[in-house]
Coordinates of C-alpha atoms and ligand atoms in Angstrom, one line a residue:
M1 CA 10.3 -43.5 10.2
S2 CA 7.7 -43.5 12.9
Q3 CA 6.6 -46.5 14.9
Q4 CA 3.2 -46.5 13.3
M5 CA 4.6 -46.7 9.8
R6 CA 6.9 -49.6 10.8
Q7 CA 3.9 -51.5 12.1
R8 CA 2.0 -50.9 8.9
R9 CA 4.8 -52.3 6.7
G10 CA 3.6 -55.1 4.7
Q11 CA 0.0 -54.0 4.4
P12 CA -0.9 -53.9 0.8
L13 CA -2.5 -50.5 0.6
F14 CA -0.1 -47.5 0.5
I15 CA -1.6 -44.1 0.0
L16 CA 1.6 -42.2 0.3
N17 CA 4.9 -42.9 -1.4
E18 CA 7.0 -45.4 0.6
D19 CA 9.7 -42.8 1.3
T20 CA 7.2 -40.4 2.9
E21 CA 8.0 -39.5 6.5
R22 CA 5.1 -39.0 8.8
T23 CA 4.9 -37.8 12.4
R24 CA 1.5 -37.4 14.1
G25 CA -0.3 -36.1 17.1
K26 CA 1.7 -35.0 20.1
D27 CA 5.0 -36.1 18.5
A28 CA 4.4 -33.8 15.6
Q29 CA 3.4 -31.0 17.8
S30 CA 6.3 -31.3 20.2
S31 CA 8.9 -31.6 17.4
N32 CA 7.5 -28.5 15.7
I33 CA 7.3 -26.5 18.9
T34 CA 10.8 -27.5 19.9
A35 CA 12.2 -26.4 16.5
G36 CA 10.3 -23.1 16.6
K37 CA 11.5 -22.4 20.2
A38 CA 15.1 -23.2 19.3
V39 CA 15.2 -20.7 16.5
A40 CA 13.7 -18.0 18.6
E41 CA 16.2 -18.8 21.4
S42 CA 19.0 -18.3 19.0
V43 CA 18.3 -14.5 18.7
R44 CA 17.2 -13.9 22.3
T45 CA 20.6 -12.7 23.5
T46 CA 20.7 -10.0 20.9
L47 CA 17.6 -8.2 22.2
G48 CA 17.9 -4.6 23.4
P49 CA 20.7 -2.1 23.8
R50 CA 23.0 -4.4 25.6
G51 CA 22.2 -7.4 23.4
M52 CA 25.2 -9.3 22.0
D53 CA 26.2 -9.7 18.4
K54 CA 26.3 -12.9 16.4
M55 CA 29.1 -13.8 14.0
L56 CA 27.7 -15.8 11.0
V57 CA 30.0 -17.7 8.7
S58 CA 28.7 -19.0 5.4
D59 CA 29.8 -22.2 3.5
S60 CA 32.2 -20.1 1.5
G61 CA 33.7 -18.4 4.5
D62 CA 31.9 -15.0 4.3
V63 CA 31.6 -13.4 7.7
V64 CA 28.7 -11.2 8.9
I65 CA 28.7 -9.7 12.3
T66 CA 25.3 -8.4 13.3
N67 CA 22.8 -7.8 16.1
D68 CA 19.9 -7.7 13.7
G69 CA 17.4 -10.5 14.2
A70 CA 16.2 -10.7 10.6
T71 CA 19.7 -10.8 9.3
I72 CA 20.7 -13.6 11.7
L73 CA 17.7 -15.7 10.9
Q74 CA 18.1 -15.2 7.1
K75 CA 21.7 -16.2 7.1
M76 CA 21.2 -19.3 9.3
D77 CA 20.6 -22.3 7.1
I78 CA 17.3 -23.3 8.7
E79 CA 15.6 -26.4 7.2
H80 CA 13.0 -27.5 9.7
P81 CA 9.6 -26.3 8.3
A82 CA 8.2 -25.1 11.7
A83 CA 11.5 -23.3 12.4
Q84 CA 11.3 -21.8 9.0
M85 CA 8.0 -20.2 10.0
I86 CA 9.7 -18.3 12.8
V87 CA 12.2 -17.0 10.2
E88 CA 9.1 -15.9 8.2
V89 CA 7.9 -14.0 11.2
A90 CA 11.2 -12.0 11.2
E91 CA 11.0 -11.5 7.5
T92 CA 7.4 -10.2 7.6
Q93 CA 8.3 -7.9 10.5
E94 CA 11.3 -6.6 8.5
E95 CA 9.2 -6.0 5.3
E96 CA 6.2 -4.4 7.1
V97 CA 7.9 -2.1 9.6
G98 CA 11.7 -2.6 9.3
D99 CA 12.4 -3.1 13.0
G100 CA 11.4 -5.3 15.9
T101 CA 12.5 -8.6 14.3
T102 CA 14.1 -9.9 17.4
T103 CA 11.0 -8.9 19.5
A104 CA 8.7 -10.7 17.1
S105 CA 10.7 -13.9 16.9
V106 CA 11.3 -14.1 20.6
L107 CA 7.6 -13.6 21.2
A108 CA 6.7 -16.3 18.7
G109 CA 9.1 -18.7 20.4
Q110 CA 7.7 -17.9 23.9
L111 CA 4.1 -18.3 22.6
L112 CA 5.1 -21.8 21.4
A113 CA 6.7 -22.6 24.7
Q114 CA 3.5 -21.7 26.6
A115 CA 1.5 -23.6 24.1
E116 CA 3.6 -26.7 24.8
D117 CA 2.8 -26.5 28.5
L118 CA -0.9 -26.0 27.7
V119 CA -0.9 -29.1 25.5
E120 CA 0.7 -31.0 28.3
D121 CA -2.1 -29.9 30.6
D122 CA -4.6 -31.4 28.0
I123 CA -5.8 -28.1 26.7
H124 CA -6.9 -28.6 23.1
P125 CA -5.0 -26.8 20.4
T126 CA -8.2 -25.1 19.2
T127 CA -8.8 -23.7 22.6
I128 CA -5.2 -22.4 22.7
V129 CA -5.7 -20.8 19.3
E130 CA -8.9 -19.1 20.4
G131 CA -7.3 -17.9 23.6
Y132 CA -4.2 -16.5 21.8
R133 CA -6.3 -14.7 19.3
E134 CA -8.4 -13.1 22.0
A135 CA -5.2 -12.1 23.9
A136 CA -3.7 -10.6 20.8
R137 CA -6.8 -8.5 20.4
L138 CA -6.4 -7.3 24.0
A139 CA -2.7 -6.6 23.3
L140 CA -3.5 -4.4 20.3
E141 CA -6.0 -2.5 22.6
A142 CA -3.3 -1.9 25.1
I143 CA -0.9 -0.7 22.4
D144 CA -3.5 1.9 21.4
E145 CA -3.9 3.0 25.0
V146 CA -0.2 3.6 25.5
T147 CA 0.4 5.4 22.2
L148 CA 1.7 8.9 23.0
T149 CA -0.5 11.8 22.1
D150 CA 2.5 14.2 21.8
E151 CA 3.2 16.0 18.5
L152 CA 5.8 14.0 16.5
D153 CA 8.4 16.8 16.3
D154 CA 12.0 16.4 15.2
E155 CA 13.2 15.9 18.8
L156 CA 10.7 13.0 19.3
L157 CA 11.5 11.5 15.9
A158 CA 15.2 11.6 16.7
A159 CA 14.5 9.8 19.9
V160 CA 12.7 7.0 18.0
A161 CA 15.6 6.8 15.5
E162 CA 18.2 6.7 18.3
T163 CA 16.2 4.0 20.2
S164 CA 16.3 1.7 17.2
M165 CA 20.1 2.2 16.8
T166 CA 21.2 1.7 20.4
G167 CA 23.1 -1.5 20.8
K168 CA 23.9 -1.7 17.1
G169 CA 27.5 -1.3 16.0
T170 CA 27.5 2.3 14.9
G171 CA 31.2 2.6 14.9
D172 CA 32.8 5.6 16.5
I173 CA 29.8 7.9 16.0
D174 CA 27.2 8.4 18.6
A175 CA 23.7 7.4 17.7
A176 CA 22.3 10.8 18.5
A177 CA 24.2 12.5 15.6
L178 CA 23.1 9.7 13.2
A179 CA 19.5 10.1 14.4
E180 CA 19.6 13.8 13.5
T181 CA 20.8 13.0 10.0
I182 CA 18.1 10.4 9.6
V183 CA 15.3 12.7 10.7
A184 CA 16.6 15.4 8.4
A185 CA 16.6 13.0 5.5
V186 CA 13.0 11.9 6.2
Q187 CA 11.8 15.5 6.7
Q188 CA 13.2 16.4 3.2
V189 CA 11.2 13.8 1.4
R190 CA 8.0 14.1 3.4
S191 CA 4.9 15.5 1.9
D192 CA 1.1 15.5 2.6
D193 CA 1.1 12.0 1.1
G194 CA 3.5 10.7 3.7
V195 CA 7.2 9.8 3.6
D196 CA 8.6 8.9 0.2
R197 CA 10.8 6.2 1.6
D198 CA 12.1 5.4 -1.9
A199 CA 13.6 8.9 -2.3
I200 CA 16.1 8.1 0.5
T201 CA 19.1 5.9 -0.2
I202 CA 21.7 4.7 2.2
R203 CA 25.2 4.3 0.7
T204 CA 28.0 3.1 2.8
Q205 CA 31.7 3.5 2.0
R206 CA 34.5 2.0 4.0
G207 CA 37.5 4.1 4.7
A208 CA 37.0 7.0 7.1
G209 CA 35.5 6.4 10.5
A210 CA 31.8 6.3 10.9
S211 CA 31.8 9.9 12.1
A212 CA 32.2 11.0 8.5
T213 CA 28.5 10.2 7.9
E214 CA 26.7 13.0 6.0
L215 CA 23.5 13.8 4.2
V216 CA 24.0 14.3 0.5
Q217 CA 21.3 16.3 -1.4
G218 CA 21.1 13.8 -4.3
V219 CA 22.1 10.5 -5.6
I220 CA 25.5 8.7 -5.3
S221 CA 26.6 6.4 -8.1
E222 CA 29.3 3.8 -7.6
E223 CA 30.7 3.9 -11.1
E224 CA 34.0 5.5 -12.1
P225 CA 34.3 7.8 -15.2
L226 CA 35.0 5.8 -18.3
N227 CA 38.1 7.7 -19.3
D228 CA 40.8 9.6 -17.3
D229 CA 40.5 12.6 -19.7
M230 CA 36.9 13.2 -18.7
P231 CA 36.0 16.1 -16.5
T232 CA 35.5 15.2 -12.8
R233 CA 33.2 18.0 -12.0
V234 CA 30.4 19.5 -14.1
D235 CA 28.3 22.4 -12.8
D236 CA 24.8 23.1 -14.1
A237 CA 24.8 19.7 -15.8
S238 CA 22.5 18.3 -18.5
V239 CA 22.2 14.6 -17.6
A240 CA 21.3 11.7 -19.9
V241 CA 20.3 8.2 -18.6
L242 CA 20.8 5.7 -21.4
D243 CA 19.6 2.1 -21.0
L244 CA 21.7 0.6 -23.9
D245 CA 25.1 -0.6 -25.0
L246 CA 27.4 1.7 -27.0
E247 CA 29.3 -0.9 -28.9
V248 CA 29.5 -2.3 -32.4
R249 CA 26.6 -4.7 -32.7
E250 CA 27.6 -8.4 -32.8
A251 CA 25.6 -9.2 -35.9
E252 CA 27.5 -6.6 -37.9
I253 CA 30.9 -8.0 -36.8
D254 CA 29.9 -11.5 -38.0
A255 CA 28.8 -10.1 -41.4
E256 CA 32.1 -8.4 -41.9
Y257 CA 34.3 -11.4 -41.4
D258 CA 33.7 -12.1 -45.1
I259 CA 36.8 -10.1 -46.0
T260 CA 39.2 -11.0 -48.8
N261 CA 41.6 -8.1 -49.1
V262 CA 43.2 -5.2 -47.2
D263 CA 41.0 -2.5 -48.7
Q264 CA 37.9 -4.3 -47.5
L265 CA 39.4 -4.7 -44.1
N266 CA 40.2 -1.0 -43.8
A267 CA 36.7 -0.2 -45.0
A268 CA 35.2 -2.5 -42.4
I269 CA 37.3 -0.9 -39.6
E270 CA 36.3 2.5 -40.8
A271 CA 32.7 1.6 -40.9
E272 CA 32.9 0.4 -37.3
E273 CA 34.7 3.5 -36.2
A274 CA 32.1 5.6 -37.9
E275 CA 29.4 3.8 -36.1
L276 CA 31.1 4.3 -32.7
R277 CA 31.8 8.0 -33.5
G278 CA 28.2 8.4 -34.5
Y279 CA 27.1 7.3 -31.0
A280 CA 29.4 9.9 -29.3
E281 CA 28.3 12.6 -31.8
S282 CA 24.6 12.1 -31.2
I283 CA 25.2 12.3 -27.4
A284 CA 27.4 15.3 -27.5
G285 CA 25.2 16.8 -30.2
A286 CA 22.2 16.7 -27.9
D287 CA 24.3 18.9 -25.4
V288 CA 24.7 16.2 -22.9
D289 CA 27.2 17.0 -20.2
V290 CA 27.0 13.8 -18.2
A291 CA 25.8 10.4 -19.4
F292 CA 24.9 7.4 -17.3
V293 CA 24.8 4.2 -19.4
T294 CA 23.5 1.0 -18.0
G295 CA 25.2 -1.2 -20.6
D296 CA 28.7 -1.4 -21.9
V297 CA 30.5 1.4 -23.7
D298 CA 33.3 0.8 -26.2
D299 CA 36.7 2.4 -25.3
L300 CA 36.6 4.3 -28.6
V301 CA 33.2 5.8 -27.8
A302 CA 34.5 6.7 -24.4
S303 CA 37.5 8.5 -25.9
Y304 CA 35.3 10.4 -28.4
L305 CA 33.1 11.4 -25.5
A306 CA 36.1 12.6 -23.5
K307 CA 37.2 14.7 -26.4
E308 CA 33.8 16.3 -26.5
G309 CA 34.1 17.1 -22.8
V310 CA 31.4 14.7 -21.8
L311 CA 31.6 12.9 -18.4
A312 CA 30.3 9.3 -18.9
F313 CA 29.8 6.2 -16.8
D314 CA 28.9 2.7 -17.9
S315 CA 27.5 -0.5 -16.2
V316 CA 25.4 1.8 -14.0
D317 CA 23.2 -0.3 -11.8
D318 CA 19.5 -0.3 -12.7
D319 CA 18.3 1.1 -9.4
E320 CA 20.9 3.8 -9.4
A321 CA 20.0 4.7 -13.0
S322 CA 16.3 5.0 -12.1
S323 CA 17.2 7.1 -9.0
I324 CA 19.3 9.4 -11.2
A325 CA 16.5 9.7 -13.7
R326 CA 14.0 10.5 -11.0
A327 CA 16.1 13.1 -9.3
T328 CA 17.2 14.9 -12.4
G329 CA 14.1 14.5 -14.5
A330 CA 15.9 12.6 -17.2
R331 CA 13.8 10.2 -19.4
T332 CA 15.5 6.8 -19.6
V333 CA 16.2 6.2 -23.2
G334 CA 16.6 2.8 -24.8
T335 CA 17.9 3.9 -28.3
L336 CA 19.8 6.9 -29.6
N337 CA 17.7 7.1 -32.8
D338 CA 15.2 9.7 -31.6
F339 CA 17.3 11.0 -28.7
E340 CA 16.5 14.7 -28.1
A341 CA 17.0 17.6 -25.7
D342 CA 13.7 16.8 -24.0
D343 CA 15.0 13.5 -22.7
L344 CA 17.7 15.3 -20.6
G345 CA 17.6 15.9 -16.9
H346 CA 19.4 18.5 -14.9
A347 CA 21.6 18.6 -11.8
E348 CA 23.3 21.5 -10.1
V349 CA 26.5 19.6 -10.0
V350 CA 27.9 16.2 -10.9
R351 CA 31.3 15.5 -9.3
V352 CA 33.6 12.5 -8.9
E353 CA 35.4 11.9 -5.7
S354 CA 38.0 9.3 -4.8
F355 CA 37.7 7.3 -1.6
G356 CA 40.8 5.2 -1.4
D357 CA 40.6 2.8 -4.3
D358 CA 37.0 3.7 -5.2
D359 CA 35.6 6.6 -7.1
L360 CA 32.1 7.7 -6.4
A361 CA 29.9 10.1 -8.5
F362 CA 27.7 12.6 -6.6
I363 CA 24.7 13.9 -8.5
E364 CA 23.5 16.8 -6.4
G365 CA 20.7 19.3 -6.7
G366 CA 18.5 17.3 -9.2
A367 CA 15.9 19.5 -10.8
A368 CA 13.0 17.1 -10.7
A369 CA 12.6 15.4 -7.4
E370 CA 13.9 15.7 -3.9
T371 CA 16.2 12.8 -3.3
V372 CA 18.6 12.4 -0.5
T373 CA 21.4 9.9 0.3
V374 CA 22.7 9.2 3.7
F375 CA 26.3 8.7 3.0
A376 CA 27.7 6.6 5.8
R377 CA 31.3 5.8 6.3
G378 CA 32.7 2.9 8.3
G379 CA 36.3 2.0 9.1
T380 CA 36.0 -1.6 7.8
E381 CA 33.5 -3.4 5.6
H382 CA 31.9 -5.1 8.6
V383 CA 31.5 -1.8 10.4
A384 CA 30.1 -0.2 7.3
D385 CA 27.6 -3.0 6.7
E386 CA 26.3 -3.0 10.3
L387 CA 26.1 0.7 10.2
E388 CA 24.0 0.5 7.1
R389 CA 21.6 -2.0 8.8
A390 CA 21.3 0.4 11.8
L391 CA 20.6 3.3 9.5
E392 CA 18.0 1.3 7.6
D393 CA 16.2 0.5 10.8
A394 CA 16.3 4.1 11.9
L395 CA 14.8 5.3 8.6
D396 CA 12.1 2.7 8.9
V397 CA 11.1 3.5 12.4
V398 CA 10.9 7.3 11.8
T399 CA 8.8 6.5 8.7
A400 CA 6.6 4.1 10.7
A401 CA 6.1 6.7 13.5
L402 CA 5.0 9.3 11.0
D403 CA 3.0 7.2 8.6
A404 CA 1.7 4.3 10.7
G405 CA 0.3 5.6 13.9
G406 CA 2.7 7.2 16.3
V407 CA 5.0 6.0 19.0
V408 CA 4.8 4.0 22.2
P409 CA 7.2 3.9 25.2
G410 CA 10.1 1.5 24.7
A411 CA 12.4 -0.4 27.1
G412 CA 9.7 -3.0 27.8
A413 CA 7.1 -0.5 29.1
T414 CA 4.6 -1.3 26.3
E415 CA 5.0 -5.0 27.0
V416 CA 4.4 -4.5 30.7
A417 CA 1.2 -2.5 29.9
I418 CA 0.1 -5.3 27.5
S419 CA 0.4 -8.1 29.9
D420 CA -1.2 -6.0 32.6
H421 CA -4.2 -5.2 30.4
I422 CA -4.6 -8.9 29.4
R423 CA -4.5 -10.1 33.0
T424 CA -7.0 -7.5 34.1
S425 CA -9.4 -8.4 31.2
V426 CA -9.1 -12.1 31.5
A427 CA -11.2 -12.4 34.6
S428 CA -14.4 -12.1 32.6
V429 CA -13.4 -15.0 30.3
Q430 CA -15.0 -18.4 31.1
G431 CA -13.5 -21.8 30.8
R432 CA -10.2 -23.2 29.7
K433 CA -9.7 -20.4 27.2
Q434 CA -8.8 -18.3 30.2
L435 CA -5.7 -20.4 30.8
A436 CA -4.6 -19.8 27.2
I437 CA -5.1 -16.0 27.5
E438 CA -3.1 -15.9 30.8
A439 CA -0.4 -18.0 29.1
Y440 CA -0.2 -15.3 26.4
A441 CA 0.4 -12.6 29.0
D442 CA 3.1 -14.7 30.5
A443 CA 4.7 -15.1 27.0
I444 CA 4.7 -11.3 26.6
D445 CA 6.7 -11.1 29.8
V446 CA 9.6 -12.8 28.1
L447 CA 10.4 -9.4 26.4
P448 CA 11.1 -7.3 29.5
R449 CA 12.6 -10.4 31.2
T450 CA 15.1 -10.8 28.3
L451 CA 15.9 -7.1 28.3
A452 CA 16.6 -7.4 32.0
E453 CA 18.8 -10.5 31.5
N454 CA 20.7 -8.9 28.7
T455 CA 21.3 -5.9 30.9
G456 CA 22.7 -8.1 33.6
M457 CA 19.8 -7.7 36.0
D458 CA 17.9 -10.4 37.8
P459 CA 14.9 -11.0 35.6
I460 CA 12.5 -11.9 38.4
D461 CA 13.3 -8.9 40.6
A462 CA 13.2 -6.7 37.5
L463 CA 9.7 -7.9 36.5
V464 CA 8.4 -7.5 40.0
E465 CA 9.6 -3.9 40.2
L466 CA 8.4 -3.1 36.7
R467 CA 4.9 -4.2 37.6
S468 CA 4.8 -2.3 40.8
V469 CA 6.1 0.9 39.2
H470 CA 3.7 0.4 36.4
D471 CA 0.8 0.1 38.9
A472 CA 1.9 3.2 40.7
E473 CA 2.9 5.4 37.9
G474 CA 1.2 4.0 34.8
R475 CA 4.5 3.5 32.9
A476 CA 7.6 1.5 33.7
G477 CA 10.5 0.4 31.5
L478 CA 14.0 -1.1 32.0
I479 CA 16.2 1.8 31.2
S480 CA 19.6 0.6 30.2
Q481 CA 22.4 3.0 30.9
G482 CA 26.1 2.2 30.8
Q483 CA 26.8 -1.1 32.6
S484 CA 23.4 -1.5 34.3
G485 CA 19.7 -0.9 34.2
D486 CA 17.1 0.9 36.2
V487 CA 13.3 0.9 36.3
G488 CA 12.0 4.3 35.1
D489 CA 9.8 6.1 32.6
P490 CA 11.1 5.5 29.1
V491 CA 9.5 8.6 27.8
E492 CA 11.6 10.7 30.1
Y493 CA 14.7 9.1 28.7
G494 CA 13.5 9.4 25.1
I495 CA 13.3 5.6 24.6
L496 CA 10.5 5.3 22.1
D497 CA 9.4 2.7 19.6
P498 CA 6.9 3.1 16.7
A499 CA 3.5 1.7 17.7
A500 CA 3.5 -0.2 14.3
V501 CA 6.5 -2.2 15.4
K502 CA 4.7 -3.5 18.4
R503 CA 1.4 -4.1 16.6
E504 CA 3.2 -6.1 13.8
A505 CA 5.1 -8.1 16.3
V506 CA 1.9 -9.1 18.1
E507 CA 0.2 -10.0 14.9
S508 CA 2.9 -11.9 13.2
A509 CA 4.1 -13.8 16.3
T510 CA 0.5 -14.8 17.1
E511 CA -0.2 -16.0 13.6
A512 CA 2.9 -18.1 13.4
A513 CA 2.5 -19.6 16.9
T514 CA -1.2 -20.5 16.4
M515 CA -0.4 -22.0 13.0
I516 CA 2.3 -24.2 14.4
A517 CA 0.2 -25.2 17.5
R518 CA -2.6 -26.4 15.3
I519 CA -0.5 -28.8 13.3
D520 CA -0.9 -32.4 14.4
D521 CA 0.4 -34.3 11.3
V522 CA 3.6 -33.7 9.4
I523 CA 3.8 -35.6 6.1
S524 CA 7.0 -35.0 4.3
A525 CA 8.2 -36.3 1.0
E526 CA 11.8 -37.4 0.8
Ligands
ADP1 P1 14.4 -5.7 17.7 O1 15.0 -6.5 16.6 O2 13.2 -6.3 18.3 O3 14.2 -4.3 17.3 P2 16.5 -4.6 19.4 O4 17.8 -5.4 19.7 O5 16.6 -3.5 18.4 O6 15.5 -5.7 18.9 O7 15.9 -4.2 20.7 C1 14.7 -3.4 20.7 C2 14.2 -3.1 22.1 O8 15.2 -2.4 22.9 C3 13.0 -2.3 22.1 O9 12.0 -2.8 23.0 C4 13.5 -0.9 22.7 O10 12.5 -0.2 23.3 C5 14.6 -1.4 23.6 N1 15.6 -0.3 23.9 C6 16.2 0.5 23.0 N2 17.0 1.4 23.7 C7 16.9 1.1 25.0 C8 17.5 1.6 26.3 N3 18.4 2.6 26.3 N4 17.1 1.0 27.4 C9 16.2 0.0 27.4 N5 15.6 -0.5 26.3 C10 16.0 0.0 25.1
MG2 MG1 15.6 -2.8 16.7

């Protein structure tokens, strides 16, 4: 409880509930800023190719090892409302562009740190907010200026994919090979309307090393065939997607408990069997070769289907079922009553393969839509999971480069250009706002500075050299190679990020920082 509240105790008029906690003015500001900064600080060491990983352990002992900013912030149990806003920055970044989560949260944290200094120097929060907004506008201008004009060919796209994966645990496979697979996947589902991101699925399977990653021309389902006697490979397959249960309906079982003699019992059993056989017959009768059922399937139905030579799966995940329907052109059917040949889809092959203890079904060459699955293998569950996150990032950056405005130089070069542009433009700004704009440029510097730190370079020396090479050559980044780093042109080294990642980071970090800086009163119910 704050000092002010204590002093007011005993006064007869309470507007707020007695248990309400309230902090105001500079107290509120500094506690919010501290919390926001602390969260951003927690992901700082993961930035860049030589960033470190975090091991996150949940209440129940589940372990996640990751380098991914969004994942780290999501899994941390963050309660402070201002800190929570930094988590939202990472989440927005993840949703909008799929990469740059660490960049965005580190920038938000540094904008808050600079705001704290400005507040101490008696600069009013509204002046800070105005200055930050003006600086963000200049930053977007700079991003446009450094966006490459080169054609986005496969080689360039692979470089973008690879840049997003460096430093992530991609197991024993080098990022270059994965990047090629990712670009191939994107090119297959790309049309004049852009990249159909939903047509690409990533499926990881532990077992083999990560080098077994491949591009599958279709969908992979995690389910096993219902019965060992079913075929494990069907070529030229008619495919049904059934959103129903194939069991005796509960209500009927209840009704039949009213049984007084053996004949009635046999009759009841026969009626049940007839119903179950009926399901199998209407499926086989419609010339179905392979059935994907989202609900449960009675063992008896499964064995009838096996006898008819039908390959069937139950409990198929809804997303999987809709991908299969989409790829094969099957209509998802909710009842067998008016089930007909028209509802069936088609695939060149459906085959079941065993991977250790797990069976996977591959539905390849679907007749209706181009769908691809990046089938990634990792030695252990943790490797497979981190590989999946790396591949998701790579898919997202290639998509963003193609659909959302091209690529910019990575390795801190865009950030160096941004702060340079802000500092050059600020001279024309009058008054205290100028200080806030300059502070924004200083905040941007935290990104190349952190890259330098994480690469083991002296951050001050690195920044000085970056600026002078930028002035001389127009482009300068911190190229990380092996154990150390060098100042050079990231474009020459193929280190490229989507422009959209940088734009989104500037926008969401600025929004969160200005929102937090403006708060001068925190009223929280207990
Ligand atoms: P984020 O969550 O922000 O994407 P990352 O850890 O993925 O964080 O780091 C991204 C940054 O690392 C980008 O600025 C990118 O340009 C940079 N980067 C990637 N590869 C290299 C490299 N080989 N040398 C220097 N910087 C690199
Ligand atoms: Mg990244």
